[in-house]
XYZ file of N, CA and C in Angstrom:
537
model
N -59.660 15.946 94.180
C -59.992 16.763 93.031
C -58.773 16.819 92.121
N -59.001 16.569 90.861
C -57.898 16.590 89.907
C -57.521 18.034 89.592
N -56.303 18.252 89.121
C -55.902 19.618 88.758
C -56.814 20.237 87.686
N -57.309 19.407 86.771
C -58.204 19.919 85.737
C -59.519 20.403 86.340
N -60.054 19.629 87.293
C -61.293 20.041 87.968
C -61.067 21.304 88.794
N -59.927 21.375 89.445
C -59.617 22.558 90.250
C -59.502 23.802 89.362
N -58.887 23.634 88.199
C -58.747 24.762 87.277
C -60.121 25.214 86.771
N -60.978 24.254 86.435
C -62.330 24.576 85.971
C -63.133 25.263 87.068
N -63.038 24.751 88.283
C -63.746 25.353 89.404
C -63.267 26.779 89.653
N -61.956 26.985 89.646
C -61.402 28.323 89.856
C -61.855 29.295 88.780
N -61.854 28.836 87.538
C -62.296 29.675 86.428
C -63.774 30.039 86.572
N -64.592 29.065 86.922
C -66.030 29.305 87.093
C -66.290 30.273 88.243
N -65.578 30.111 89.337
C -65.757 31.028 90.473
C -65.340 32.451 90.115
N -64.267 32.604 89.327
C -63.849 33.938 88.878
C -64.926 34.566 87.993
N -65.501 33.757 87.093
C -66.562 34.259 86.222
C -67.773 34.711 87.041
N -68.145 33.926 88.033
C -69.286 34.278 88.896
C -68.990 35.548 89.688
N -67.778 35.685 90.160
C -67.386 36.891 90.891
C -67.459 38.120 89.989
N -67.035 37.961 88.748
C -67.092 39.069 87.796
C -68.530 39.476 87.524
N -69.411 38.509 87.328
C -70.829 38.799 87.105
C -71.393 39.556 88.304
N -71.071 39.096 89.498
C -71.573 39.708 90.724
C -71.105 41.158 90.852
N -69.820 41.381 90.635
C -69.298 42.751 90.763
C -69.792 43.643 89.627
N -69.985 43.088 88.422
C -70.523 43.872 87.313
C -71.927 44.378 87.626
N -72.716 43.559 88.313
C -74.070 43.987 88.675
C -74.016 45.237 89.538
N -73.202 45.215 90.575
C -73.157 46.365 91.480
C -72.547 47.585 90.800
N -71.604 47.381 89.905
C -71.050 48.496 89.134
C -72.146 49.104 88.265
N -72.908 48.253 87.600
C -74.004 48.727 86.759
C -75.082 49.435 87.551
N -75.400 48.915 88.733
C -76.427 49.525 89.577
C -75.997 50.915 90.031
N -74.742 51.062 90.382
C -74.240 52.375 90.797
C -74.239 53.343 89.611
N -73.848 52.860 88.426
C -73.893 53.709 87.226
C -75.323 54.151 86.941
N -76.261 53.231 86.989
C -77.667 53.541 86.756
C -78.154 54.595 87.755
N -77.847 54.410 89.015
C -78.273 55.361 90.049
C -77.630 56.722 89.848
N -76.371 56.728 89.428
C -75.685 57.994 89.158
C -76.384 58.744 88.017
N -76.747 58.021 86.957
C -77.425 58.662 85.830
C -78.774 59.241 86.242
N -79.498 58.541 87.105
C -80.774 59.052 87.604
C -80.536 60.318 88.427
N -79.534 60.289 89.314
C -79.219 61.469 90.114
C -78.794 62.647 89.255
N -77.993 62.382 88.227
C -77.534 63.438 87.323
C -78.710 64.025 86.542
N -79.573 63.168 86.020
C -80.751 63.650 85.295
C -81.653 64.468 86.215
N -81.792 64.017 87.454
C -82.596 64.749 88.434
C -82.014 66.149 88.653
N -80.702 66.219 88.819
C -80.041 67.515 89.025
C -80.250 68.434 87.825
N -80.054 67.915 86.629
C -80.184 68.731 85.417
C -81.620 69.250 85.274
N -82.592 68.367 85.457
C -83.991 68.792 85.320
C -84.394 69.781 86.413
N -83.943 69.543 87.635
C -84.255 70.483 88.711
C -83.621 71.844 88.438
N -82.402 71.849 87.902
C -81.734 73.114 87.578
C -82.461 73.830 86.434
N -82.899 73.078 85.432
C -83.636 73.679 84.315
C -84.914 74.351 84.810
N -85.612 73.703 85.728
C -86.849 74.265 86.260
C -86.615 75.251 87.397
N -85.352 75.499 87.749
C -85.020 76.485 88.763
C -85.411 76.100 90.178
N -85.437 74.807 90.451
C -85.804 74.354 91.792
C -84.630 74.514 92.754
N -84.909 74.931 93.991
C -83.838 75.060 94.973
C -83.377 73.687 95.466
N -82.218 73.655 96.061
C -81.642 72.433 96.652
C -81.457 71.306 95.638
N -81.223 71.661 94.390
C -81.118 70.665 93.324
C -80.003 69.665 93.601
N -78.844 70.140 94.019
C -77.715 69.235 94.258
C -77.999 68.303 95.428
N -78.502 68.854 96.523
C -78.757 68.037 97.711
C -79.811 66.964 97.420
N -80.898 67.352 96.794
C -81.971 66.398 96.489
C -81.476 65.346 95.497
N -80.696 65.752 94.516
C -80.182 64.813 93.512
C -79.223 63.801 94.122
N -78.428 64.222 95.081
C -77.535 63.277 95.773
C -78.368 62.269 96.569
N -79.427 62.726 97.212
C -80.318 61.812 97.942
C -80.954 60.818 96.964
N -81.423 61.317 95.823
C -82.036 60.446 94.813
C -81.018 59.425 94.313
N -79.794 59.843 94.062
C -78.735 58.933 93.613
C -78.490 57.826 94.634
N -78.301 58.206 95.874
C -77.961 57.220 96.915
C -79.122 56.257 97.163
N -80.325 56.778 97.277
C -81.460 55.902 97.573
C -81.840 55.029 96.377
N -81.544 55.481 95.171
C -81.880 54.721 93.967
C -81.074 53.425 93.847
N -79.999 53.304 94.590
C -79.186 52.082 94.554
C -79.995 50.892 95.064
N -80.907 51.146 96.001
C -81.735 50.078 96.572
C -82.928 49.839 95.653
N -83.127 48.620 95.150
C -84.254 48.366 94.249
C -85.606 48.593 94.940
N -86.582 48.984 94.170
C -87.970 49.209 94.575
C -88.151 50.285 95.635
N -87.730 50.024 96.857
C -88.000 50.955 97.947
C -87.105 52.192 97.918
N -85.909 52.076 97.401
C -84.978 53.194 97.362
C -85.532 54.415 96.642
N -86.050 54.247 95.417
C -86.622 55.407 94.724
C -87.790 56.036 95.472
N -88.576 55.224 96.170
C -89.701 55.755 96.948
C -89.184 56.587 98.118
N -88.180 56.071 98.812
C -87.584 56.814 99.932
C -86.971 58.118 99.426
N -86.268 58.061 98.313
C -85.676 59.266 97.729
C -86.732 60.292 97.361
N -87.840 59.826 96.800
C -88.926 60.742 96.433
C -89.548 61.379 97.672
N -89.726 60.597 98.716
C -90.319 61.136 99.955
C -89.411 62.205 100.559
N -88.119 61.898 100.641
C -87.176 62.883 101.194
C -87.145 64.137 100.326
N -87.098 63.945 99.006
C -87.108 65.089 98.086
C -88.372 65.913 98.224
N -89.514 65.244 98.370
C -90.781 65.962 98.535
C -90.804 66.767 99.831
N -90.263 66.193 100.900
C -90.212 66.925 102.167
C -89.349 68.183 102.041
N -88.236 68.063 101.354
C -87.356 69.229 101.152
C -88.068 70.277 100.292
N -88.695 69.826 99.211
C -89.390 70.764 98.318
C -90.607 71.395 98.999
N -91.240 70.663 99.898
C -92.386 71.205 100.624
C -91.985 72.411 101.468
N -90.745 72.425 101.935
C -90.269 73.576 102.725
C -90.162 74.831 101.863
N -90.046 74.648 100.537
C -89.894 75.816 99.668
C -91.209 76.247 99.041
N -92.168 75.336 98.952
C -93.472 75.705 98.403
C -94.129 74.560 97.654
N -95.466 74.714 97.472
C -96.243 73.671 96.798
C -95.875 73.542 95.332
N -95.616 74.669 94.691
C -95.274 74.649 93.265
C -94.005 73.826 93.046
N -92.988 74.064 93.859
C -91.735 73.324 93.746
C -91.928 71.833 94.035
N -92.778 71.549 95.021
C -93.074 70.163 95.366
C -93.700 69.428 94.176
N -94.674 70.031 93.543
C -95.362 69.389 92.419
C -94.414 69.198 91.243
N -93.607 70.222 90.945
C -92.634 70.102 89.845
C -91.647 68.978 90.141
N -91.123 68.936 91.368
C -90.182 67.865 91.718
C -90.846 66.496 91.611
N -92.054 66.381 92.096
C -92.761 65.094 92.066
C -92.950 64.605 90.629
N -93.307 65.503 89.730
C -93.459 65.137 88.315
C -92.122 64.695 87.735
N -91.069 65.455 88.030
C -89.725 65.101 87.549
C -89.337 63.716 88.061
N -89.535 63.480 89.342
C -89.124 62.206 89.939
C -89.930 61.035 89.380
N -91.226 61.209 89.227
C -92.060 60.118 88.693
C -91.637 59.774 87.267
N -91.425 60.781 86.439
C -91.001 60.525 85.055
C -89.636 59.842 85.042
N -88.699 60.360 85.829
C -87.358 59.754 85.882
C -87.416 58.302 86.331
N -88.171 58.021 87.369
C -88.235 56.658 87.895
C -88.924 55.706 86.917
N -89.909 56.195 86.192
C -90.563 55.348 85.194
C -89.612 55.029 84.044
N -88.916 56.037 83.556
C -87.954 55.812 82.468
C -86.831 54.899 82.944
N -86.341 55.131 84.141
C -85.255 54.303 84.674
C -85.711 52.872 84.940
N -86.832 52.722 85.618
C -87.286 51.392 86.014
C -87.722 50.512 84.860
N -88.199 51.122 83.783
C -88.721 50.329 82.670
C -87.805 50.277 81.456
N -86.881 51.215 81.331
C -86.024 51.243 80.144
C -84.536 51.227 80.478
N -84.087 52.277 81.116
C -82.647 52.460 81.327
C -82.073 51.434 82.293
N -82.677 51.292 83.464
C -82.154 50.377 84.480
C -82.016 48.948 83.992
N -83.096 48.346 83.466
C -82.959 46.973 82.978
C -81.930 46.834 81.853
N -81.790 47.862 81.009
C -80.802 47.804 79.918
C -79.385 47.818 80.483
N -79.097 48.731 81.403
C -77.758 48.808 81.998
C -77.447 47.537 82.779
N -78.372 47.116 83.620
C -78.144 45.922 84.431
C -78.027 44.698 83.529
N -78.841 44.644 82.479
C -78.739 43.536 81.531
C -77.388 43.493 80.844
N -76.869 44.655 80.462
C -75.557 44.702 79.810
C -74.433 44.317 80.764
N -74.561 44.639 82.031
C -73.480 44.343 82.974
C -73.512 42.911 83.481
N -74.673 42.260 83.383
C -74.779 40.892 83.892
C -74.970 39.857 82.796
N -75.311 40.294 81.592
C -75.585 39.358 80.514
C -77.033 38.907 80.474
N -77.867 39.427 81.360
C -79.286 39.071 81.378
C -80.083 40.030 80.494
N -81.114 39.528 79.887
C -82.027 40.383 79.137
C -82.856 41.188 80.143
N -83.318 42.395 79.744
C -84.072 43.242 80.669
C -85.270 42.554 81.321
N -85.984 41.716 80.593
C -87.140 41.041 81.184
C -86.702 40.113 82.321
N -85.528 39.487 82.186
C -85.020 38.613 83.245
C -84.557 39.426 84.444
N -84.062 40.642 84.205
C -83.683 41.521 85.311
C -84.926 41.849 86.151
N -86.010 42.243 85.480
C -87.250 42.547 86.197
C -87.777 41.305 86.917
N -87.696 40.159 86.257
C -88.139 38.904 86.868
C -87.314 38.589 88.114
N -85.987 38.750 88.017
C -85.107 38.436 89.143
C -85.380 39.349 90.339
N -85.623 40.625 90.088
C -85.919 41.552 91.181
C -87.250 41.177 91.830
N -88.240 40.841 91.007
C -89.559 40.482 91.532
C -89.498 39.202 92.362
N -88.863 38.176 91.819
C -88.738 36.908 92.546
C -87.867 37.099 93.792
N -86.801 37.883 93.660
C -85.945 38.163 94.818
C -86.710 38.843 95.934
N -87.567 39.808 95.578
C -88.380 40.500 96.588
C -89.352 39.533 97.244
N -89.959 38.681 96.442
C -90.911 37.714 96.980
C -90.222 36.713 97.909
N -89.052 36.240 97.498
C -88.373 35.179 98.254
C -87.574 35.717 99.442
N -86.991 36.913 99.305
C -86.091 37.364 100.352
C -86.256 38.794 100.801
N -87.358 39.430 100.425
C -87.575 40.813 100.854
C -86.498 41.739 100.323
N -86.049 42.645 101.177
C -85.051 43.639 100.778
C -83.760 42.988 100.301
N -83.259 42.022 101.035
C -82.009 41.343 100.657
C -82.203 40.606 99.337
N -83.356 39.998 99.165
C -83.651 39.311 97.916
C -83.683 40.251 96.730
N -84.222 41.457 96.926
C -84.239 42.452 95.845
C -82.829 42.870 95.474
N -81.999 43.057 96.475
C -80.637 43.524 96.240
C -79.792 42.473 95.533
N -79.976 41.205 95.883
C -79.124 40.155 95.340
C -79.809 39.272 94.291
N -81.083 39.520 93.983
C -81.804 38.687 93.031
C -81.197 38.675 91.640
N -80.819 39.847 91.139
C -80.279 39.926 89.783
C -78.915 39.244 89.660
N -77.949 39.528 90.548
C -76.678 38.828 90.369
C -76.803 37.318 90.565
N -77.690 36.894 91.458
C -77.890 35.449 91.645
C -78.494 34.846 90.379
N -79.480 35.527 89.785
C -80.077 35.034 88.542
C -79.044 34.999 87.418
N -78.187 36.010 87.350
C -77.154 36.047 86.310
C -76.166 34.899 86.487
N -75.806 34.614 87.710
C -74.878 33.513 87.981
C -75.538 32.176 87.649
N -76.782 31.998 88.041
C -77.495 30.754 87.715
C -77.581 30.585 86.201
N -77.933 31.651 85.504
C -78.021 31.603 84.044
C -76.682 31.218 83.420
N -75.610 31.815 83.913
C -74.269 31.516 83.399
C -73.894 30.058 83.648
N -74.163 29.570 84.850
C -73.819 28.186 85.183
C -74.644 27.185 84.379
N -75.921 27.462 84.188
C -76.769 26.567 83.393
C -76.297 26.548 81.945
N -75.947 27.726 81.419
C -75.451 27.789 80.045
C -74.155 27.002 79.879
N -73.242 27.135 80.843
C -71.990 26.360 80.785
C -72.271 24.859 80.831
N -73.181 24.458 81.709
C -73.521 23.048 81.850
C -74.139 22.513 80.549
N -75.071 23.287 79.965
C -75.708 22.850 78.724
C -74.699 22.752 77.587
N -73.802 23.717 77.482
C -72.785 23.677 76.432
C -71.871 22.464 76.593
N -71.515 22.165 77.839
C -70.651 21.000 78.091
C -71.362 19.710 77.694
N -72.654 19.619 78.005
C -73.433 18.430 77.642
C -73.575 18.301 76.125
N -73.816 19.429 75.447
C -73.940 19.389 73.991
C -72.631 18.964 73.326
N -71.517 19.485 73.820
C -70.214 19.102 73.275
C -69.942 17.617 73.501
N -70.320 17.114 74.670
C -70.104 15.702 74.978
C -70.905 14.800 74.034
N -72.025 15.300 73.527
C -72.848 14.520 72.607
C -72.502 14.806 71.151
N -71.435 15.593 70.933
C -71.010 15.893 69.570
C -71.863 16.918 68.855
N -72.528 17.773 69.596
C -73.411 18.783 69.017
C -72.852 20.190 69.240
N -71.582 20.370 68.901
C -70.930 21.664 69.137
C -71.629 22.812 68.440
N -72.226 22.544 67.261
C -72.877 23.617 66.505
C -74.094 24.180 67.236
N -74.603 23.467 68.219
C -75.775 23.935 68.962
C -75.405 24.697 70.233
N -74.133 24.778 70.548
C -73.729 25.472 71.772
C -73.916 26.966 71.611
N -74.039 27.625 72.740
C -74.186 29.088 72.765
C -72.972 29.691 73.443
N -71.812 29.300 72.969
C -70.581 29.813 73.566
C -70.573 31.324 73.516
N -70.396 31.921 74.674
C -70.264 33.361 74.777
C -68.932 33.656 75.433
N -68.543 34.910 75.300
C -67.289 35.308 75.947
C -67.443 35.203 77.458
N -66.333 34.922 78.105
C -66.315 34.921 79.554
C -66.599 36.341 80.022
N -67.421 36.501 81.047
C -67.707 37.866 81.535
C -66.411 38.601 81.882
N -66.355 39.826 81.450
C -65.190 40.657 81.710
C -65.548 41.744 82.700
N -64.561 42.198 83.418
C -64.784 43.322 84.311
C -65.106 44.538 83.469
N -66.100 45.272 83.872
C -66.540 46.431 83.106
C -65.580 47.586 83.333
N -65.253 48.274 82.257
C -64.443 49.484 82.391
C -65.178 50.603 81.652
N -65.441 51.680 82.361
C -66.177 52.792 81.775
C -65.237 53.922 81.497
């Protein structure tokens, strides 16, 4: 391997690592926002155990698809101990939060951290679940982001080699996210 190839390979691997870590940073941020919104809404409605239930929702929301369901079940069991009224209010809060997160906020945050458009984030999670179950759901988005990045680099290199630089889609190298 020539030094130039080694340098290119090292640079590409660093970019892929950054994309991968950005995904998990974004997923944790998204889950934190869901947990925080859950806490605020539960406090507004005067529901007991708001902090405990919100922490459960935050932690379980990190896992795609099944995590929010597990969080809702645990939250419902806790609210059931306090009464039916509290259970129904919590269930409505959780359903609204999960719909807003799953269809708007989550794909936007994950898309911004990985460079994927929200529709591709949903596609990657769906295909990941189909191909690899739980592990596929967890790693589908960063794998899709890395594949997208590598294909884009390959296409840009081919276009430049053919003298078509104006058609390239040069983007900035993925940077580590700082909030």
